[in-house]
Amino acid sequence: MPRPANPEIRNRLLIDGGHVIHRSGFNGSGVQDIVAAAEVPKGSFYSYFDSKEAFAAEVLEGYWESIEQRHGRVMYDAPLTPLARIEKLFELMVADHAAQDFRIGCLVGNLSLEVSNTSGVVRTALERILARWEGMITASLDEAKVRQELPADCDTAQLASVIIEAWEGAVLRSKVERNGEACRRFQQVTLKRLLY
């Protein structure tokens, strides 16, 4: 009779192994690297995940849930205007990248570039995350439109997509240059021009 799954081991694989994927990339991380980081036997990996791609998809979901838990509440901060909430969200996200010296980038962007052409499972997870992210920003943009802080004809869903696309480009460049200049330009120039 097989042993029951251990949620603590699964969690260690997702967190510690997820850090490996984030730092070294999907293709730069083998299952051996993932299990070594989590300090579990290699055979345990396939007891919890059907494939490395399925593992990466769950790591992505956990990464985005962490961002939502830590920063998502700012999007419902009533004392801030809807547009100020969006600015605050990205301010918090820049701080996350600064804490890593702008070296590892955004896992959503990293895996979009690295795996989305080769893994339908990862691409589907990325699509879900982008839709949630766009939905969060669109809701604030819709509120800004009601408050007449944006033009009545503003396509808020499209604007939310453009904001995310510009952000991901800035994070990618910050990762290459290992500094926050591109993220600061996004905040001080791109986001301001898109919102105001």
Short mmCIF file of C-alpha atoms in Angstrom, two decimals:
data_model
loop_
_atom_site.label_atom_id
_atom_site.label_comp_id
_atom_site.label_asym_id
_atom_site.label_seq_id
_atom_site.Cartn_x
_atom_site.Cartn_y
_atom_site.Cartn_z
CA MET A 1 0.00 0.00 0.00
CA PRO A 2 1.53 3.38 -1.01
CA ARG A 3 2.33 5.91 1.68
CA PRO A 4 -0.05 8.87 1.87
CA ALA A 5 1.14 12.17 0.46
CA ASN A 6 2.90 14.44 2.91
CA PRO A 7 1.73 18.05 2.48
CA GLU A 8 4.87 19.34 4.23
CA ILE A 9 7.14 17.69 1.65
CA ARG A 10 4.99 18.94 -1.20
CA ASN A 11 5.11 22.45 0.23
CA ARG A 12 8.91 22.31 0.60
CA LEU A 13 9.22 21.20 -3.01
CA LEU A 14 7.05 24.10 -4.18
CA ILE A 15 8.76 26.74 -2.06
CA ASP A 16 12.42 25.67 -2.02
CA GLY A 17 12.31 24.06 -5.45
CA GLY A 18 10.39 27.06 -6.74
CA HIS A 19 13.24 29.33 -5.65
CA VAL A 20 15.59 27.19 -7.74
CA ILE A 21 13.41 27.63 -10.83
CA HIS A 22 13.15 31.37 -10.20
CA ARG A 23 16.92 31.84 -9.75
CA SER A 24 18.22 29.41 -12.37
CA GLY A 25 15.38 29.19 -14.87
CA PHE A 26 13.27 26.23 -15.90
CA ASN A 27 15.85 24.76 -18.26
CA GLY A 28 18.72 25.56 -15.90
CA SER A 29 17.11 23.58 -13.06
CA GLY A 30 16.95 19.82 -13.04
CA VAL A 31 14.67 17.74 -10.86
CA GLN A 32 17.80 16.84 -8.86
CA ASP A 33 18.41 20.55 -8.12
CA ILE A 34 14.78 20.98 -7.05
CA VAL A 35 14.73 18.02 -4.68
CA ALA A 36 18.17 18.91 -3.29
CA ALA A 37 16.93 22.39 -2.39
CA ALA A 38 13.86 20.88 -0.70
CA GLU A 39 15.99 18.18 0.95
CA VAL A 40 13.81 15.30 -0.23
CA PRO A 41 14.68 12.14 -2.17
CA LYS A 42 14.52 12.45 -5.95
CA GLY A 43 11.84 9.79 -6.19
CA SER A 44 9.55 11.93 -4.06
CA PHE A 45 9.21 14.53 -6.79
CA TYR A 46 7.06 12.33 -9.03
CA SER A 47 4.90 11.29 -6.09
CA TYR A 48 3.66 14.88 -5.98
CA PHE A 49 3.93 16.17 -9.56
CA ASP A 50 3.21 14.47 -12.87
CA SER A 51 6.03 16.35 -14.61
CA LYS A 52 8.48 19.20 -14.23
CA GLU A 53 6.08 21.32 -16.30
CA ALA A 54 3.22 20.60 -13.87
CA PHE A 55 5.55 21.53 -11.03
CA ALA A 56 6.47 24.83 -12.73
CA ALA A 57 2.78 25.64 -13.28
CA GLU A 58 2.10 25.17 -9.55
CA VAL A 59 5.17 27.23 -8.64
CA LEU A 60 3.82 30.02 -10.85
CA GLU A 61 0.42 29.87 -9.14
CA GLY A 62 2.09 30.05 -5.74
CA TYR A 63 4.29 32.95 -6.87
CA TRP A 64 1.27 34.95 -8.01
CA GLU A 65 -0.78 34.06 -4.91
CA SER A 66 2.09 35.37 -2.80
CA ILE A 67 2.02 38.68 -4.67
CA GLU A 68 -1.76 38.90 -4.26
CA GLN A 69 -1.56 38.11 -0.54
CA ARG A 70 1.25 40.58 0.14
CA HIS A 71 0.23 43.41 -2.21
CA GLY A 72 -3.28 42.75 -3.50
CA ARG A 73 -5.02 44.46 -0.61
CA VAL A 74 -3.63 47.82 -1.77
CA MET A 75 -6.03 47.53 -4.71
CA TYR A 76 -8.94 47.81 -2.25
CA ASP A 77 -7.46 50.57 -0.08
CA ALA A 78 -10.43 52.98 -0.01
CA PRO A 79 -8.50 56.09 1.12
CA LEU A 80 -6.37 55.88 -2.06
CA THR A 81 -7.77 56.88 -5.42
CA PRO A 82 -8.04 54.00 -7.91
CA LEU A 83 -5.10 55.29 -9.96
CA ALA A 84 -2.98 55.79 -6.82
CA ARG A 85 -3.70 52.16 -5.90
CA ILE A 86 -2.24 51.00 -9.20
CA GLU A 87 0.83 53.14 -8.66
CA LYS A 88 1.21 51.76 -5.13
CA LEU A 89 0.93 48.16 -6.39
CA PHE A 90 3.86 48.69 -8.73
CA GLU A 91 5.80 50.56 -6.06
CA LEU A 92 5.51 47.47 -3.86
CA MET A 93 6.50 45.20 -6.72
CA VAL A 94 9.58 47.34 -7.47
CA ALA A 95 10.55 46.96 -3.80
CA ASP A 96 10.31 43.16 -4.20
CA HIS A 97 12.73 43.25 -7.13
CA ALA A 98 15.05 45.71 -5.35
CA ALA A 99 15.25 43.27 -2.42
CA GLN A 100 16.73 40.77 -4.91
CA ASP A 101 19.08 43.41 -6.40
CA PHE A 102 17.07 43.19 -9.64
CA ARG A 103 18.86 39.91 -10.43
CA ILE A 104 16.13 37.29 -10.75
CA GLY A 105 13.27 39.10 -12.49
CA CYS A 106 9.58 38.29 -12.43
CA LEU A 107 8.80 34.59 -12.55
CA VAL A 108 5.79 35.31 -14.78
CA GLY A 109 8.00 37.08 -17.32
CA ASN A 110 10.89 34.63 -16.98
CA LEU A 111 8.78 31.55 -17.65
CA SER A 112 6.79 33.34 -20.37
CA LEU A 113 10.04 33.78 -22.27
CA GLU A 114 11.54 30.42 -21.45
CA VAL A 115 8.74 27.85 -21.45
CA SER A 116 5.52 29.19 -22.99
CA ASN A 117 6.43 27.87 -26.46
CA THR A 118 7.21 24.38 -25.22
CA SER A 119 4.75 23.68 -22.41
CA GLY A 120 1.00 24.01 -22.73
CA VAL A 121 0.63 23.39 -18.99
CA VAL A 122 2.88 26.34 -18.11
CA ARG A 123 1.34 28.54 -20.81
CA THR A 124 -2.14 27.86 -19.41
CA ALA A 125 -0.98 28.80 -15.89
CA LEU A 126 0.57 31.99 -17.27
CA GLU A 127 -2.65 32.88 -19.08
CA ARG A 128 -4.64 32.42 -15.84
CA ILE A 129 -2.23 34.60 -13.88
CA LEU A 130 -2.19 37.34 -16.49
CA ALA A 131 -5.99 37.32 -16.58
CA ARG A 132 -6.17 37.68 -12.76
CA TRP A 133 -3.59 40.46 -12.81
CA GLU A 134 -5.35 42.29 -15.63
CA GLY A 135 -8.67 41.86 -13.83
CA MET A 136 -7.28 43.42 -10.67
CA ILE A 137 -5.96 46.45 -12.56
CA THR A 138 -9.04 46.73 -14.78
CA ALA A 139 -11.29 46.93 -11.71
CA SER A 140 -9.37 49.95 -10.44
CA LEU A 141 -9.35 51.54 -13.90
CA ASP A 142 -13.12 51.01 -14.16
CA GLU A 143 -13.56 52.72 -10.82
CA ALA A 144 -11.36 55.60 -12.00
CA LYS A 145 -13.54 55.90 -15.10
CA VAL A 146 -16.70 56.11 -12.96
CA ARG A 147 -15.00 58.82 -10.89
CA GLN A 148 -14.12 60.62 -14.14
CA GLU A 149 -10.40 60.26 -13.51
CA LEU A 150 -10.11 58.55 -16.90
CA PRO A 151 -11.89 59.43 -20.14
CA ALA A 152 -15.31 57.84 -20.61
CA ASP A 153 -14.13 56.09 -23.80
CA CYS A 154 -11.08 54.52 -22.13
CA ASP A 155 -10.79 50.80 -22.87
CA THR A 156 -9.77 49.78 -19.35
CA ALA A 157 -9.08 46.13 -20.18
CA GLN A 158 -6.74 47.12 -22.97
CA LEU A 159 -5.04 49.72 -20.76
CA ALA A 160 -4.52 47.11 -18.03
CA SER A 161 -2.85 44.81 -20.58
CA VAL A 162 -0.55 47.58 -21.80
CA ILE A 163 0.44 48.45 -18.22
CA ILE A 164 1.40 44.83 -17.49
CA GLU A 165 3.27 44.47 -20.78
CA ALA A 166 5.25 47.66 -20.08
CA TRP A 167 6.01 46.47 -16.54
CA GLU A 168 7.29 43.09 -17.69
CA GLY A 169 9.59 44.79 -20.21
CA ALA A 170 10.94 47.08 -17.51
CA VAL A 171 11.59 44.16 -15.14
CA LEU A 172 13.35 42.24 -17.90
CA ARG A 173 15.66 45.17 -18.62
CA SER A 174 16.30 45.72 -14.91
CA LYS A 175 17.31 42.06 -14.68
CA VAL A 176 19.74 42.46 -17.58
CA GLU A 177 21.24 45.68 -16.22
CA ARG A 178 21.07 44.54 -12.57
CA ASN A 179 19.66 47.85 -11.41
CA GLY A 180 16.27 49.49 -10.98
CA GLU A 181 16.54 52.20 -13.61
CA ALA A 182 14.08 50.60 -16.04
CA CYS A 183 11.59 49.97 -13.21
CA ARG A 184 11.91 53.59 -12.08
CA ARG A 185 11.31 54.78 -15.65
CA PHE A 186 8.23 52.58 -15.77
CA GLN A 187 6.93 54.20 -12.56
CA GLN A 188 7.89 57.79 -13.28
CA VAL A 189 7.33 58.00 -17.02
CA THR A 190 5.39 55.10 -18.56
CA LEU A 191 2.80 54.52 -15.83
CA LYS A 192 2.22 58.27 -15.34
CA ARG A 193 1.63 58.76 -19.07
CA LEU A 194 -0.71 55.80 -19.26
CA LEU A 195 -2.77 56.79 -16.22
CA TYR A 196 -2.87 60.58 -16.36
#
